[in-house]
């Protein structure tokens, strides 16, 4: 599938009606999701024929894209019923047969063993509301994946992430630097849109031993 | 919830030593149509707990003729791989429950989605 085609499919994914601030909910844009997934597939071959986990799947845009690019089983996890309902509707509308959703709290103790998935792909909360949640997601992801974790984090946290990743035995590569434009997603924003510098990072977990 | 997913899931109730495998109570089972990928199935055969898969498939009445034990050269038998593919990916528990074998805590499955939340969140 070509990148443009993937992006146009992902534009049809329904997103949050009423995003919950405390969960930092916002949908990964079709443009960013398509580029991320296309990259993961063509540059690193971590989608086709793989079992993939989408941690904090929200409305499912990353899971859906991964399925379209040839992932064999995609498991999307989220804590929020409303998000999962939207994700399920999306999956059914695209008639995808290999995306599995689970309602779960990432910070709960493990209900999946280590290295169960080939690849984890995620756009986790940045930790602006729940401090440290980004690192919890990352830590959990590194345990779940046997090969690679692909994630988005605020560029301002890059050094801290690098330090923790090294501590956990994961090799980190910043694949791209992005700018997120969160258009007044939450009512309290004073300005119309907020521009955030975001790193798209690949973690090699083949030597993670946590 | 697919049986491959069930095979990977364990109960995470605190203090429970052995939360695997989760017992399946199936109220509604549906069949899906998933593209067959032989290489993927071969890799999954190396990862899954075959005994748990067999017992779970049997418990819900969807064995699809898979053998109770894996034989070494089965991976080159496409017929077998397709049967395994069906059981792993095409049988979906739409409504039902997963039960922790030790604590008996129940995790409901609704519209194919298991609810693995603990505590008050699981009261709905």
mmCIF file of C-alpha atoms in Angstrom:
data_model
loop_
_atom_site.group_PDB
_atom_site.id
_atom_site.type_symbol
_atom_site.label_atom_id
_atom_site.label_comp_id
_atom_site.label_asym_id
_atom_site.label_seq_id
_atom_site.Cartn_x
_atom_site.Cartn_y
_atom_site.Cartn_z
ATOM 1 C CA UNK A 1 0.000 0.000 0.000
ATOM 2 C CA UNK A 2 1.300 3.425 -0.846
ATOM 3 C CA UNK A 3 1.773 6.061 1.828
ATOM 4 C CA UNK A 4 -0.827 8.396 0.296
ATOM 5 C CA UNK A 5 -3.367 5.591 0.209
ATOM 6 C CA UNK A 6 -2.721 4.705 3.842
ATOM 7 C CA UNK A 7 -3.054 8.330 4.877
ATOM 8 C CA UNK A 8 -6.353 8.725 3.060
ATOM 9 C CA UNK A 9 -7.748 5.590 4.718
ATOM 10 C CA UNK A 10 -6.669 6.833 8.134
ATOM 11 C CA UNK A 11 -8.436 10.124 7.476
ATOM 12 C CA UNK A 12 -11.655 8.134 7.657
ATOM 13 C CA UNK A 13 -10.995 6.933 11.204
ATOM 14 C CA UNK A 14 -13.446 8.453 13.679
ATOM 15 C CA UNK A 15 -11.827 10.255 16.592
ATOM 16 C CA UNK A 16 -12.772 11.269 20.121
ATOM 17 C CA UNK A 17 -16.134 12.986 20.644
ATOM 18 C CA UNK A 18 -15.200 14.359 24.035
ATOM 19 C CA UNK A 19 -11.506 13.836 24.711
ATOM 20 C CA UNK A 20 -10.717 13.384 28.391
ATOM 21 C CA UNK A 21 -8.097 15.824 29.625
ATOM 22 C CA UNK A 22 -6.925 13.684 32.507
ATOM 23 C CA UNK A 23 -6.043 10.898 30.088
ATOM 24 C CA UNK A 24 -4.404 13.339 27.641
ATOM 25 C CA UNK A 25 -6.611 12.012 24.886
ATOM 26 C CA UNK A 26 -6.126 13.240 21.354
ATOM 27 C CA UNK A 27 -6.047 11.311 18.129
ATOM 28 C CA UNK A 28 -2.751 10.797 16.352
ATOM 29 C CA UNK A 29 -3.291 12.683 13.098
ATOM 30 C CA UNK A 30 -3.688 10.583 9.944
ATOM 31 C CA UNK A 31 -0.627 12.302 8.506
ATOM 32 C CA UNK A 32 1.644 11.453 11.421
ATOM 33 C CA UNK A 33 0.189 7.972 11.904
ATOM 34 C CA UNK A 34 0.619 7.112 8.235
ATOM 35 C CA UNK A 35 4.200 8.347 8.133
ATOM 36 C CA UNK A 36 5.119 6.566 11.358
ATOM 37 C CA UNK A 37 3.642 3.262 10.258
ATOM 38 C CA UNK A 38 4.975 3.474 6.728
ATOM 39 C CA UNK A 39 8.438 4.102 8.133
ATOM 40 C CA UNK A 40 8.222 1.228 10.594
ATOM 41 C CA UNK A 41 7.178 -1.060 7.762
ATOM 42 C CA UNK A 42 9.501 -0.041 4.934
ATOM 43 C CA UNK A 43 12.616 1.000 6.852
ATOM 44 C CA UNK A 44 12.533 -1.532 9.669
ATOM 45 C CA UNK A 45 10.205 -4.312 8.540
ATOM 46 C CA UNK A 46 8.496 -4.439 11.932
ATOM 47 C CA UNK A 47 4.863 -4.656 10.816
ATOM 48 C CA UNK A 48 4.255 -7.284 8.156
ATOM 49 C CA UNK A 49 3.768 -10.725 9.596
ATOM 50 C CA UNK A 50 4.179 -9.497 13.167
ATOM 51 C CA UNK A 51 2.154 -9.580 16.346
ATOM 52 C CA UNK A 52 1.851 -5.972 17.395
ATOM 53 C CA UNK A 53 0.672 -4.129 20.489
ATOM 54 C CA UNK A 54 -0.746 -0.586 20.454
ATOM 55 C CA UNK A 55 -0.464 0.672 24.037
ATOM 56 C CA UNK A 56 -3.010 3.372 24.758
ATOM 57 C CA UNK A 57 -4.737 2.774 21.430
ATOM 58 C CA UNK A 58 -7.435 5.437 21.883
ATOM 59 C CA UNK A 59 -9.632 5.447 18.790
ATOM 60 C CA UNK A 60 -7.390 2.888 17.123
ATOM 61 C CA UNK A 61 -5.728 4.834 14.327
ATOM 62 C CA UNK A 62 -2.306 3.194 14.792
ATOM 63 C CA UNK A 63 -3.804 -0.297 15.180
ATOM 64 C CA UNK A 64 -5.891 0.141 12.061
ATOM 65 C CA UNK A 65 -2.943 1.376 10.056
ATOM 66 C CA UNK A 66 -0.778 -1.502 11.256
ATOM 67 C CA UNK A 67 -3.440 -3.980 10.177
ATOM 68 C CA UNK A 68 -3.681 -2.366 6.750
ATOM 69 C CA UNK A 69 0.070 -2.658 6.287
ATOM 70 C CA UNK A 70 0.031 -6.399 6.934
ATOM 71 C CA UNK A 71 0.396 -6.919 10.673
ATOM 72 C CA UNK A 72 -0.946 -10.393 11.513
ATOM 73 C CA UNK A 73 -2.458 -9.741 14.920
ATOM 74 C CA UNK A 74 -2.779 -6.293 16.427
ATOM 75 C CA UNK A 75 -3.764 -5.922 20.068
ATOM 76 C CA UNK A 76 -4.908 -2.455 21.123
ATOM 77 C CA UNK A 77 -5.048 -1.631 24.843
ATOM 78 C CA UNK A 78 -6.850 1.294 26.451
ATOM 79 C CA UNK A 79 -8.319 2.116 29.841
ATOM 80 C CA UNK A 80 -11.230 4.159 28.517
ATOM 81 C CA UNK A 81 -14.574 2.622 27.503
ATOM 82 C CA UNK A 82 -15.545 5.522 25.288
ATOM 83 C CA UNK A 83 -12.320 5.324 23.320
ATOM 84 C CA UNK A 84 -12.651 1.557 22.933
ATOM 85 C CA UNK A 85 -16.211 1.921 21.674
ATOM 86 C CA UNK A 86 -15.049 4.328 18.977
ATOM 87 C CA UNK A 87 -12.079 2.095 18.144
ATOM 88 C CA UNK A 88 -14.352 -0.949 17.790
ATOM 89 C CA UNK A 89 -16.690 0.925 15.478
ATOM 90 C CA UNK A 90 -13.739 2.008 13.361
ATOM 91 C CA UNK A 91 -12.368 -1.518 13.164
ATOM 92 C CA UNK A 92 -15.752 -2.920 12.174
ATOM 93 C CA UNK A 93 -16.311 -0.236 9.555
ATOM 94 C CA UNK A 94 -12.991 -1.022 7.924
ATOM 95 C CA UNK A 95 -13.915 -4.712 8.202
ATOM 96 C CA UNK A 96 -10.558 -5.543 9.734
ATOM 97 C CA UNK A 97 -10.506 -9.070 11.062
ATOM 98 C CA UNK A 98 -7.239 -9.116 12.950
ATOM 99 C CA UNK A 99 -7.426 -6.256 15.434
ATOM 100 C CA UNK A 100 -8.133 -7.255 19.014
ATOM 101 C CA UNK A 101 -8.993 -4.698 21.704
ATOM 102 C CA UNK A 102 -8.483 -5.057 25.453
ATOM 103 C CA UNK A 103 -9.666 -2.799 28.240
ATOM 104 C CA UNK A 104 -6.793 -2.481 30.649
ATOM 105 C CA UNK A 105 -4.758 -0.180 32.854
ATOM 106 C CA UNK A 106 -1.172 -0.097 31.618
ATOM 107 C CA UNK A 107 0.093 0.700 35.080
ATOM 108 C CA UNK A 108 -1.574 -2.366 36.595
ATOM 109 C CA UNK A 109 0.721 -5.262 37.075
ATOM 110 C CA UNK A 110 1.440 -7.377 34.082
ATOM 111 C CA UNK A 111 -1.188 -9.510 32.455
ATOM 112 C CA UNK A 112 0.996 -10.267 29.487
ATOM 113 C CA UNK A 113 4.302 -12.037 29.859
ATOM 114 C CA UNK A 114 7.559 -10.470 28.686
ATOM 115 C CA UNK A 115 8.502 -10.443 25.000
ATOM 116 C CA UNK A 116 5.038 -11.583 24.002
ATOM 117 C CA UNK A 117 4.763 -9.136 21.104
ATOM 118 C CA UNK A 118 7.182 -8.622 18.221
ATOM 119 C CA UNK A 119 6.559 -4.883 18.038
ATOM 120 C CA UNK A 120 4.940 -2.230 20.214
ATOM 121 C CA UNK A 121 3.736 0.923 18.461
ATOM 122 C CA UNK A 122 2.341 3.727 20.575
ATOM 123 C CA UNK A 123 1.509 7.376 21.015
ATOM 124 C CA UNK A 124 1.469 7.445 24.832
ATOM 125 C CA UNK A 125 0.332 10.340 27.049
ATOM 126 C CA UNK A 126 3.173 12.844 27.403
ATOM 127 C CA UNK A 127 2.927 13.124 31.179
ATOM 128 C CA UNK A 128 1.595 16.678 31.320
ATOM 129 C CA UNK A 129 -1.404 15.560 33.359
ATOM 130 C CA UNK A 130 -0.118 12.450 35.084
ATOM 131 C CA UNK A 131 3.556 13.034 35.665
ATOM 132 C CA UNK A 132 5.753 10.102 34.773
ATOM 133 C CA UNK A 133 3.085 8.222 32.852
ATOM 134 C CA UNK A 134 5.107 8.492 29.649
ATOM 135 C CA UNK A 135 7.964 6.566 31.253
ATOM 136 C CA UNK A 136 5.575 3.963 32.674
ATOM 137 C CA UNK A 137 4.224 3.346 29.212
ATOM 138 C CA UNK A 138 7.743 3.090 27.857
ATOM 139 C CA UNK A 139 8.907 0.735 30.565
ATOM 140 C CA UNK A 140 5.912 -1.526 30.008
ATOM 141 C CA UNK A 141 6.349 -1.408 26.247
ATOM 142 C CA UNK A 142 9.999 -2.439 26.461
ATOM 143 C CA UNK A 143 8.994 -5.498 28.465
ATOM 144 C CA UNK A 144 6.193 -6.463 26.111
ATOM 145 C CA UNK A 145 8.146 -6.259 22.870
ATOM 146 C CA UNK A 146 10.765 -8.773 21.800
ATOM 147 C CA UNK A 147 12.133 -6.730 18.878
ATOM 148 C CA UNK A 148 11.204 -3.046 18.784
ATOM 149 C CA UNK A 149 9.176 -0.302 20.408
ATOM 150 C CA UNK A 150 8.137 2.749 18.379
ATOM 151 C CA UNK A 151 6.903 5.679 20.376
ATOM 152 C CA UNK A 152 6.315 9.428 20.454
ATOM 153 C CA UNK A 153 7.712 11.602 23.238
ATOM 154 C CA UNK A 154 8.193 15.302 23.840
ATOM 155 C CA UNK A 155 11.581 16.332 22.467
ATOM 156 C CA UNK A 156 12.245 18.135 25.744
ATOM 157 C CA UNK A 157 12.388 14.761 27.489
ATOM 158 C CA UNK A 158 14.885 13.243 25.070
ATOM 159 C CA UNK A 159 17.889 13.157 27.387
ATOM 160 C CA UNK A 160 15.912 11.729 30.255
ATOM 161 C CA UNK A 161 14.482 9.012 28.011
ATOM 162 C CA UNK A 162 17.906 8.160 26.664
ATOM 163 C CA UNK A 163 19.199 7.736 30.204
ATOM 164 C CA UNK A 164 16.355 5.447 31.234
ATOM 165 C CA UNK A 165 16.452 3.474 28.002
ATOM 166 C CA UNK A 166 20.135 2.767 28.495
ATOM 167 C CA UNK A 167 19.453 1.744 32.074
ATOM 168 C CA UNK A 168 16.823 -0.688 30.849
ATOM 169 C CA UNK A 169 19.071 -2.123 28.155
ATOM 170 C CA UNK A 170 17.317 -0.633 25.140
ATOM 171 C CA UNK A 171 19.084 1.127 22.292
ATOM 172 C CA UNK A 172 17.358 4.320 21.257
ATOM 173 C CA UNK A 173 17.233 6.022 17.831
ATOM 174 C CA UNK A 174 15.390 9.258 17.122
ATOM 175 C CA UNK A 175 13.845 8.422 13.755
ATOM 176 C CA UNK A 176 12.320 11.852 13.175
ATOM 177 C CA UNK A 177 11.521 15.133 14.839
ATOM 178 C CA UNK A 178 7.905 16.171 14.475
ATOM 179 C CA UNK A 179 5.803 19.115 15.420
ATOM 180 C CA UNK A 180 2.443 18.354 16.925
ATOM 181 C CA UNK A 181 -0.231 20.911 16.457
ATOM 182 C CA UNK A 182 -2.876 20.283 19.078
ATOM 183 C CA UNK A 183 -5.678 22.509 17.854
ATOM 184 C CA UNK A 184 -7.367 23.683 20.954
ATOM 185 C CA UNK A 185 -8.198 20.101 21.863
ATOM 186 C CA UNK A 186 -8.968 21.037 25.415
ATOM 187 C CA UNK A 187 -11.081 23.997 26.417
ATOM 188 C CA UNK A 188 -8.559 25.519 28.760
ATOM 189 C CA UNK A 189 -6.036 26.288 26.031
ATOM 190 C CA UNK A 190 -5.577 30.038 25.829
ATOM 191 C CA UNK A 191 -4.162 30.004 22.313
ATOM 192 C CA UNK A 192 -5.869 28.534 19.307
ATOM 193 C CA UNK A 193 -3.275 25.860 18.767
ATOM 194 C CA UNK A 194 -0.315 24.535 20.691
ATOM 195 C CA UNK A 195 2.855 23.560 18.884
ATOM 196 C CA UNK A 196 4.902 20.840 20.550
ATOM 197 C CA UNK A 197 8.209 19.397 19.403
ATOM 198 C CA UNK A 198 7.903 15.615 19.426
ATOM 199 C CA UNK A 199 10.430 12.853 18.806
ATOM 200 C CA UNK A 200 9.473 9.714 16.921
ATOM 201 C CA UNK A 201 11.751 7.174 18.574
ATOM 202 C CA UNK A 202 12.685 3.583 17.868
ATOM 203 C CA UNK A 203 13.873 1.416 20.747
ATOM 204 C CA UNK A 204 15.689 -1.800 20.008
ATOM 205 C CA UNK A 205 14.672 -4.187 22.761
ATOM 206 C CA UNK A 206 16.454 -7.331 21.784
ATOM 207 C CA UNK A 207 18.762 -6.965 24.781
ATOM 208 C CA UNK A 208 16.286 -5.617 27.303
ATOM 209 C CA UNK A 209 16.525 -7.565 30.537
ATOM 210 C CA UNK A 210 14.003 -6.071 32.949
ATOM 211 C CA UNK B 1 -11.314 -12.181 22.067
ATOM 212 C CA UNK B 2 -9.231 -14.562 19.945
ATOM 213 C CA UNK B 3 -7.713 -17.698 21.347
ATOM 214 C CA UNK B 4 -4.221 -16.471 20.471
ATOM 215 C CA UNK B 5 -4.833 -13.471 22.714
ATOM 216 C CA UNK B 6 -6.190 -15.706 25.476
ATOM 217 C CA UNK B 7 -3.064 -17.812 25.194
ATOM 218 C CA UNK B 8 -0.953 -14.753 25.999
ATOM 219 C CA UNK B 9 -3.092 -13.367 28.845
ATOM 220 C CA UNK B 10 -2.595 -14.041 32.500
ATOM 221 C CA UNK B 11 -4.466 -12.923 35.578
ATOM 222 C CA UNK B 12 -2.765 -10.051 37.393
ATOM 223 C CA UNK B 13 -4.707 -10.106 40.617
ATOM 224 C CA UNK B 14 -2.270 -9.140 43.379
ATOM 225 C CA UNK B 15 -0.894 -11.941 45.473
ATOM 226 C CA UNK B 16 -1.979 -14.586 43.028
ATOM 227 C CA UNK B 17 0.833 -16.954 42.239
ATOM 228 C CA UNK B 18 -0.622 -18.717 39.280
ATOM 229 C CA UNK B 19 -3.026 -16.733 37.151
ATOM 230 C CA UNK B 20 -2.515 -18.720 33.968
ATOM 231 C CA UNK B 21 -4.357 -19.919 32.086
ATOM 232 C CA UNK B 22 -7.510 -17.894 32.546
ATOM 233 C CA UNK B 23 -10.598 -20.103 32.478
ATOM 234 C CA UNK B 24 -12.947 -19.298 29.612
ATOM 235 C CA UNK B 25 -16.698 -19.075 30.010
ATOM 236 C CA UNK B 26 -18.078 -18.454 26.533
ATOM 237 C CA UNK B 27 -21.609 -17.183 26.098
ATOM 238 C CA UNK B 28 -21.249 -16.311 22.418
ATOM 239 C CA UNK B 29 -18.606 -17.457 19.949
ATOM 240 C CA UNK B 30 -18.333 -16.085 16.409
ATOM 241 C CA UNK B 31 -16.114 -17.033 13.481
ATOM 242 C CA UNK B 32 -13.953 -14.481 11.660
ATOM 243 C CA UNK B 33 -12.222 -14.637 8.320
ATOM 244 C CA UNK B 34 -8.527 -13.824 8.709
ATOM 245 C CA UNK B 35 -5.911 -14.006 5.937
ATOM 246 C CA UNK B 36 -3.651 -17.024 6.308
ATOM 247 C CA UNK B 37 0.074 -16.357 6.703
ATOM 248 C CA UNK B 38 2.012 -19.628 7.008
ATOM 249 C CA UNK B 39 5.197 -18.022 8.323
ATOM 250 C CA UNK B 40 3.277 -16.183 10.998
ATOM 251 C CA UNK B 41 1.521 -19.352 12.138
ATOM 252 C CA UNK B 42 4.816 -21.241 12.282
ATOM 253 C CA UNK B 43 6.275 -18.508 14.494
ATOM 254 C CA UNK B 44 3.208 -18.536 16.712
ATOM 255 C CA UNK B 45 3.445 -22.306 17.129
ATOM 256 C CA UNK B 46 6.854 -21.780 18.700
ATOM 257 C CA UNK B 47 5.437 -19.149 21.069
ATOM 258 C CA UNK B 48 2.042 -20.446 22.168
ATOM 259 C CA UNK B 49 1.260 -22.870 24.938
ATOM 260 C CA UNK B 50 -0.237 -25.598 22.769
ATOM 261 C CA UNK B 51 -1.843 -27.464 25.630
ATOM 262 C CA UNK B 52 -3.688 -24.332 26.755
ATOM 263 C CA UNK B 53 -4.767 -23.669 23.181
ATOM 264 C CA UNK B 54 -6.044 -27.192 22.774
ATOM 265 C CA UNK B 55 -7.921 -27.238 26.082
ATOM 266 C CA UNK B 56 -9.455 -23.807 25.468
ATOM 267 C CA UNK B 57 -10.567 -24.678 21.955
ATOM 268 C CA UNK B 58 -12.030 -27.906 23.268
ATOM 269 C CA UNK B 59 -13.840 -26.131 26.131
ATOM 270 C CA UNK B 60 -15.676 -23.880 23.701
ATOM 271 C CA UNK B 61 -16.332 -26.594 21.158
ATOM 272 C CA UNK B 62 -14.043 -25.329 18.394
ATOM 273 C CA UNK B 63 -11.241 -27.838 18.205
ATOM 274 C CA UNK B 64 -11.266 -27.887 14.410
ATOM 275 C CA UNK B 65 -9.460 -31.246 14.451
ATOM 276 C CA UNK B 66 -6.224 -29.925 15.864
ATOM 277 C CA UNK B 67 -4.181 -32.635 17.572
ATOM 278 C CA UNK B 68 -3.716 -32.717 21.325
ATOM 279 C CA UNK B 69 0.058 -32.830 20.963
ATOM 280 C CA UNK B 70 2.357 -31.066 18.523
ATOM 281 C CA UNK B 71 4.513 -33.385 16.443
ATOM 282 C CA UNK B 72 7.945 -32.129 15.274
ATOM 283 C CA UNK B 73 7.348 -32.131 11.515
ATOM 284 C CA UNK B 74 3.888 -30.601 11.631
ATOM 285 C CA UNK B 75 5.191 -27.184 10.656
ATOM 286 C CA UNK B 76 5.638 -28.311 7.066
ATOM 287 C CA UNK B 77 2.083 -29.610 6.838
ATOM 288 C CA UNK B 78 0.026 -26.784 5.381
ATOM 289 C CA UNK B 79 -3.227 -28.518 6.189
ATOM 290 C CA UNK B 80 -2.294 -28.544 9.841
ATOM 291 C CA UNK B 81 -1.088 -24.930 9.736
ATOM 292 C CA UNK B 82 -4.426 -23.843 8.332
ATOM 293 C CA UNK B 83 -6.298 -25.673 11.081
ATOM 294 C CA UNK B 84 -4.074 -24.053 13.693
ATOM 295 C CA UNK B 85 -4.600 -20.671 12.006
ATOM 296 C CA UNK B 86 -8.342 -21.112 12.295
ATOM 297 C CA UNK B 87 -8.237 -21.915 15.984
ATOM 298 C CA UNK B 88 -5.709 -19.198 16.845
ATOM 299 C CA UNK B 89 -7.158 -16.292 14.886
ATOM 300 C CA UNK B 90 -10.610 -17.073 13.504
ATOM 301 C CA UNK B 91 -12.510 -18.200 16.592
ATOM 302 C CA UNK B 92 -13.670 -15.209 18.592
ATOM 303 C CA UNK B 93 -15.298 -15.211 22.005
ATOM 304 C CA UNK B 94 -17.690 -12.312 21.633
ATOM 305 C CA UNK B 95 -19.492 -12.501 24.977
ATOM 306 C CA UNK B 96 -18.412 -14.318 28.076
ATOM 307 C CA UNK B 97 -15.935 -14.206 30.871
ATOM 308 C CA UNK B 98 -12.342 -14.980 31.804
ATOM 309 C CA UNK B 99 -11.811 -16.328 35.301
ATOM 310 C CA UNK B 100 -8.616 -16.295 37.321
ATOM 311 C CA UNK B 101 -7.902 -19.943 38.145
ATOM 312 C CA UNK B 102 -6.685 -19.106 41.652
ATOM 313 C CA UNK B 103 -8.627 -16.088 42.936
ATOM 314 C CA UNK B 104 -11.727 -16.758 40.789
ATOM 315 C CA UNK B 105 -11.817 -13.068 39.922
ATOM 316 C CA UNK B 106 -13.949 -12.536 36.817
ATOM 317 C CA UNK B 107 -12.931 -10.462 33.807
ATOM 318 C CA UNK B 108 -15.958 -9.992 31.540
ATOM 319 C CA UNK B 109 -15.745 -10.118 27.740
ATOM 320 C CA UNK B 110 -18.135 -7.821 25.949
ATOM 321 C CA UNK B 111 -18.326 -7.308 22.182
ATOM 322 C CA UNK B 112 -15.084 -9.277 21.892
ATOM 323 C CA UNK B 113 -13.262 -6.971 24.306
ATOM 324 C CA UNK B 114 -12.031 -8.446 27.602
ATOM 325 C CA UNK B 115 -12.074 -6.076 30.561
ATOM 326 C CA UNK B 116 -8.863 -6.687 32.498
ATOM 327 C CA UNK B 117 -9.306 -3.790 34.941
ATOM 328 C CA UNK B 118 -8.998 -4.577 38.632
ATOM 329 C CA UNK B 119 -10.832 -3.039 41.581
ATOM 330 C CA UNK B 120 -13.603 -0.450 41.383
ATOM 331 C CA UNK B 121 -13.026 0.102 37.682
ATOM 332 C CA UNK B 122 -14.256 -3.405 37.099
ATOM 333 C CA UNK B 123 -17.565 -2.889 38.864
ATOM 334 C CA UNK B 124 -19.489 -1.741 35.791
#
